[in-house]
């Protein structure tokens, strides 16, 4: 009676193990490329300072706060420079202010250019491409929104599907590890 119970349990575990193995393999194969993209881009982002993937801040002589130009002036200077000198789109994404270095970094929505502006003189002291921003967009899937539309639909879809894929791969991997152990345990109990 007990042997029949363990035998039937083993059959169920074996069937479940085979199903999980098939699903794990098929879904893993589909997501493999994306898992590699996320892993490689994540590694590059973790090492972005070491690999110099973002422009270094060009520190300027620090001055009194009363001598700083306004954000509106920084915005105007950056838009004029990008429009007239670089002939690029002028929509500003953000302005990062570095008070200890007397610099404002201006980043744009539709391209990966970074301007560094001296907040005392208003002079453009650096123009560089933000490689780390490109890698971030590849990592989170928003690079597709950059080319297709600016609505975050691709990013949300990409992130959601990959998250669900990671969850499924983790759970099915856990079962692929657990079920053979359970089968061996049942066989030992059956022999006793």
One Martini backbone bead per residue (centre of mass of N, CA, C, O) as a GRO file, in nm:
protein
  192
    1UNK     BB    1   0.060   0.061  -0.024
    2UNK     BB    2   0.304   0.252   0.016
    3UNK     BB    3   0.437   0.179  -0.255
    4UNK     BB    4   0.207   0.293  -0.430
    5UNK     BB    5   0.224   0.581  -0.338
    6UNK     BB    6   0.524   0.635  -0.420
    7UNK     BB    7   0.486   0.555  -0.715
    8UNK     BB    8   0.270   0.770  -0.789
    9UNK     BB    9   0.440   1.014  -0.703
   10UNK     BB   10   0.673   0.966  -0.900
   11UNK     BB   11   0.509   0.991  -1.158
   12UNK     BB   12   0.425   1.284  -1.110
   13UNK     BB   13   0.710   1.401  -1.081
   14UNK     BB   14   0.811   1.314  -1.358
   15UNK     BB   15   0.601   1.465  -1.525
   16UNK     BB   16   0.659   1.746  -1.411
   17UNK     BB   17   0.958   1.751  -1.482
   18UNK     BB   18   0.919   1.732  -1.789
   19UNK     BB   19   0.750   1.984  -1.824
   20UNK     BB   20   0.949   2.187  -1.700
   21UNK     BB   21   1.179   2.127  -1.895
   22UNK     BB   22   1.037   2.214  -2.152
   23UNK     BB   23   0.956   2.502  -2.067
   24UNK     BB   24   1.235   2.598  -1.981
   25UNK     BB   25   1.371   2.559  -2.255
   26UNK     BB   26   1.182   2.729  -2.440
   27UNK     BB   27   1.181   2.995  -2.281
   28UNK     BB   28   1.486   3.023  -2.258
   29UNK     BB   29   1.540   3.046  -2.563
   30UNK     BB   30   1.374   3.303  -2.612
   31UNK     BB   31   1.529   3.477  -2.367
   32UNK     BB   32   1.839   3.464  -2.399
   33UNK     BB   33   1.910   3.729  -2.545
   34UNK     BB   34   1.787   3.919  -2.329
   35UNK     BB   35   1.956   3.820  -2.090
   36UNK     BB   36   2.225   3.904  -2.215
   37UNK     BB   37   2.167   4.203  -2.250
   38UNK     BB   38   2.114   4.261  -1.951
   39UNK     BB   39   2.382   4.154  -1.839
   40UNK     BB   40   2.583   4.325  -2.005
   41UNK     BB   41   2.462   4.607  -1.948
   42UNK     BB   42   2.483   4.583  -1.639
   43UNK     BB   43   2.789   4.556  -1.630
   44UNK     BB   44   2.853   4.825  -1.771
   45UNK     BB   45   2.707   5.002  -1.559
   46UNK     BB   46   2.880   4.913  -1.315
   47UNK     BB   47   3.156   5.006  -1.502
   48UNK     BB   48   3.136   5.308  -1.615
   49UNK     BB   49   3.373   5.446  -1.461
   50UNK     BB   50   3.605   5.252  -1.535
   51UNK     BB   51   3.531   5.270  -1.863
   52UNK     BB   52   3.445   5.559  -1.948
   53UNK     BB   53   3.110   5.603  -2.036
   54UNK     BB   54   3.138   5.892  -1.913
   55UNK     BB   55   3.170   6.206  -1.871
   56UNK     BB   56   3.375   6.416  -1.732
   57UNK     BB   57   3.394   6.650  -1.503
   58UNK     BB   58   3.464   6.998  -1.556
   59UNK     BB   59   3.620   7.153  -1.336
   60UNK     BB   60   3.572   7.458  -1.169
   61UNK     BB   61   3.601   7.740  -1.029
   62UNK     BB   62   3.481   7.828  -0.736
   63UNK     BB   63   3.199   8.022  -0.647
   64UNK     BB   64   2.975   8.231  -0.570
   65UNK     BB   65   2.637   8.207  -0.572
   66UNK     BB   66   2.582   8.505  -0.678
   67UNK     BB   67   2.743   8.432  -0.966
   68UNK     BB   68   2.527   8.266  -1.074
   69UNK     BB   69   2.341   8.148  -1.308
   70UNK     BB   70   2.055   8.064  -1.436
   71UNK     BB   71   1.858   7.815  -1.553
   72UNK     BB   72   1.749   7.972  -1.795
   73UNK     BB   73   2.032   8.037  -1.911
   74UNK     BB   74   2.128   7.746  -1.943
   75UNK     BB   75   1.902   7.662  -2.131
   76UNK     BB   76   1.957   7.874  -2.354
   77UNK     BB   77   2.252   7.804  -2.413
   78UNK     BB   78   2.210   7.505  -2.489
   79UNK     BB   79   2.007   7.547  -2.722
   80UNK     BB   80   2.183   7.729  -2.897
   81UNK     BB   81   2.423   7.539  -2.931
   82UNK     BB   82   2.271   7.289  -3.048
   83UNK     BB   83   2.143   7.439  -3.288
   84UNK     BB   84   2.395   7.600  -3.419
   85UNK     BB   85   2.642   7.394  -3.388
   86UNK     BB   86   2.500   7.084  -3.398
   87UNK     BB   87   2.213   7.048  -3.524
   88UNK     BB   88   2.000   6.985  -3.289
   89UNK     BB   89   1.789   6.905  -3.070
   90UNK     BB   90   1.640   7.117  -2.786
   91UNK     BB   91   1.530   6.907  -2.588
   92UNK     BB   92   1.526   6.899  -2.251
   93UNK     BB   93   1.563   6.672  -1.993
   94UNK     BB   94   1.823   6.774  -1.811
   95UNK     BB   95   1.972   6.936  -1.516
   96UNK     BB   96   2.291   6.898  -1.377
   97UNK     BB   97   2.412   7.003  -1.067
   98UNK     BB   98   2.761   7.103  -0.967
   99UNK     BB   99   2.865   7.293  -0.717
  100UNK     BB  100   3.166   7.191  -0.659
  101UNK     BB  101   3.228   7.241  -0.994
  102UNK     BB  102   3.065   7.469  -1.148
  103UNK     BB  103   2.841   7.275  -1.295
  104UNK     BB  104   2.630   7.205  -1.583
  105UNK     BB  105   2.435   6.933  -1.698
  106UNK     BB  106   2.312   6.874  -2.028
  107UNK     BB  107   2.025   6.689  -2.131
  108UNK     BB  108   1.864   6.508  -2.393
  109UNK     BB  109   1.598   6.350  -2.549
  110UNK     BB  110   1.693   6.300  -2.884
  111UNK     BB  111   1.987   6.271  -2.758
  112UNK     BB  112   2.339   6.195  -2.632
  113UNK     BB  113   2.405   6.476  -2.536
  114UNK     BB  114   2.657   6.661  -2.345
  115UNK     BB  115   2.657   6.953  -2.156
  116UNK     BB  116   2.901   7.175  -2.017
  117UNK     BB  117   2.840   7.441  -1.781
  118UNK     BB  118   2.937   7.733  -1.666
  119UNK     BB  119   2.776   7.899  -1.389
  120UNK     BB  120   2.928   8.180  -1.431
  121UNK     BB  121   2.981   8.228  -1.758
  122UNK     BB  122   2.825   8.019  -1.972
  123UNK     BB  123   3.025   7.824  -2.073
  124UNK     BB  124   3.124   7.580  -2.290
  125UNK     BB  125   3.333   7.296  -2.176
  126UNK     BB  126   3.149   7.045  -2.289
  127UNK     BB  127   3.126   6.782  -2.547
  128UNK     BB  128   2.929   6.479  -2.527
  129UNK     BB  129   2.874   6.142  -2.523
  130UNK     BB  130   2.627   5.918  -2.372
  131UNK     BB  131   2.690   5.594  -2.335
  132UNK     BB  132   2.535   5.518  -2.072
  133UNK     BB  133   2.254   5.595  -2.185
  134UNK     BB  134   2.243   5.386  -2.405
  135UNK     BB  135   2.273   5.141  -2.218
  136UNK     BB  136   2.023   5.195  -2.047
  137UNK     BB  137   1.821   5.173  -2.288
  138UNK     BB  138   1.892   4.880  -2.347
  139UNK     BB  139   1.838   4.757  -2.066
  140UNK     BB  140   1.516   4.877  -2.050
  141UNK     BB  141   1.402   4.919  -2.368
  142UNK     BB  142   1.389   5.237  -2.454
  143UNK     BB  143   1.521   5.231  -2.736
  144UNK     BB  144   1.257   5.173  -2.889
  145UNK     BB  145   1.118   5.444  -2.817
  146UNK     BB  146   1.329   5.624  -2.956
  147UNK     BB  147   1.249   5.508  -3.252
  148UNK     BB  148   0.926   5.491  -3.242
  149UNK     BB  149   0.850   5.628  -2.958
  150UNK     BB  150   0.761   5.856  -2.671
  151UNK     BB  151   0.577   5.639  -2.452
  152UNK     BB  152   0.695   5.359  -2.305
  153UNK     BB  153   0.576   5.092  -2.424
  154UNK     BB  154   0.827   4.918  -2.480
  155UNK     BB  155   0.947   4.925  -2.196
  156UNK     BB  156   0.707   4.795  -2.048
  157UNK     BB  157   0.688   4.537  -2.213
  158UNK     BB  158   0.979   4.438  -2.186
  159UNK     BB  159   0.996   4.436  -1.874
  160UNK     BB  160   0.753   4.251  -1.820
  161UNK     BB  161   0.835   4.001  -1.985
  162UNK     BB  162   1.114   3.959  -1.851
  163UNK     BB  163   1.014   3.929  -1.564
  164UNK     BB  164   0.834   3.684  -1.615
  165UNK     BB  165   1.062   3.509  -1.726
  166UNK     BB  166   1.238   3.510  -1.469
  167UNK     BB  167   1.029   3.389  -1.283
  168UNK     BB  168   0.982   3.126  -1.437
  169UNK     BB  169   1.278   3.028  -1.441
  170UNK     BB  170   1.308   3.013  -1.135
  171UNK     BB  171   1.076   2.818  -1.068
  172UNK     BB  172   1.147   2.589  -1.268
  173UNK     BB  173   1.435   2.550  -1.159
  174UNK     BB  174   1.348   2.466  -0.877
  175UNK     BB  175   1.188   2.213  -0.971
  176UNK     BB  176   1.432   2.078  -1.120
  177UNK     BB  177   1.578   2.040  -0.844
  178UNK     BB  178   1.354   1.910  -0.654
  179UNK     BB  179   1.219   1.657  -0.792
  180UNK     BB  180   1.461   1.457  -0.797
  181UNK     BB  181   1.487   1.451  -0.489
  182UNK     BB  182   1.201   1.341  -0.435
  183UNK     BB  183   1.229   1.081  -0.596
  184UNK     BB  184   1.465   0.962  -0.431
  185UNK     BB  185   1.320   0.966  -0.162
  186UNK     BB  186   1.084   0.778  -0.245
  187UNK     BB  187   1.262   0.534  -0.318
  188UNK     BB  188   1.379   0.494  -0.037
  189UNK     BB  189   1.101   0.454   0.103
  190UNK     BB  190   1.015   0.209  -0.076
  191UNK     BB  191   1.253   0.013   0.011
  192UNK     BB  192   1.173   0.011   0.331
   0.00000   0.00000   0.00000
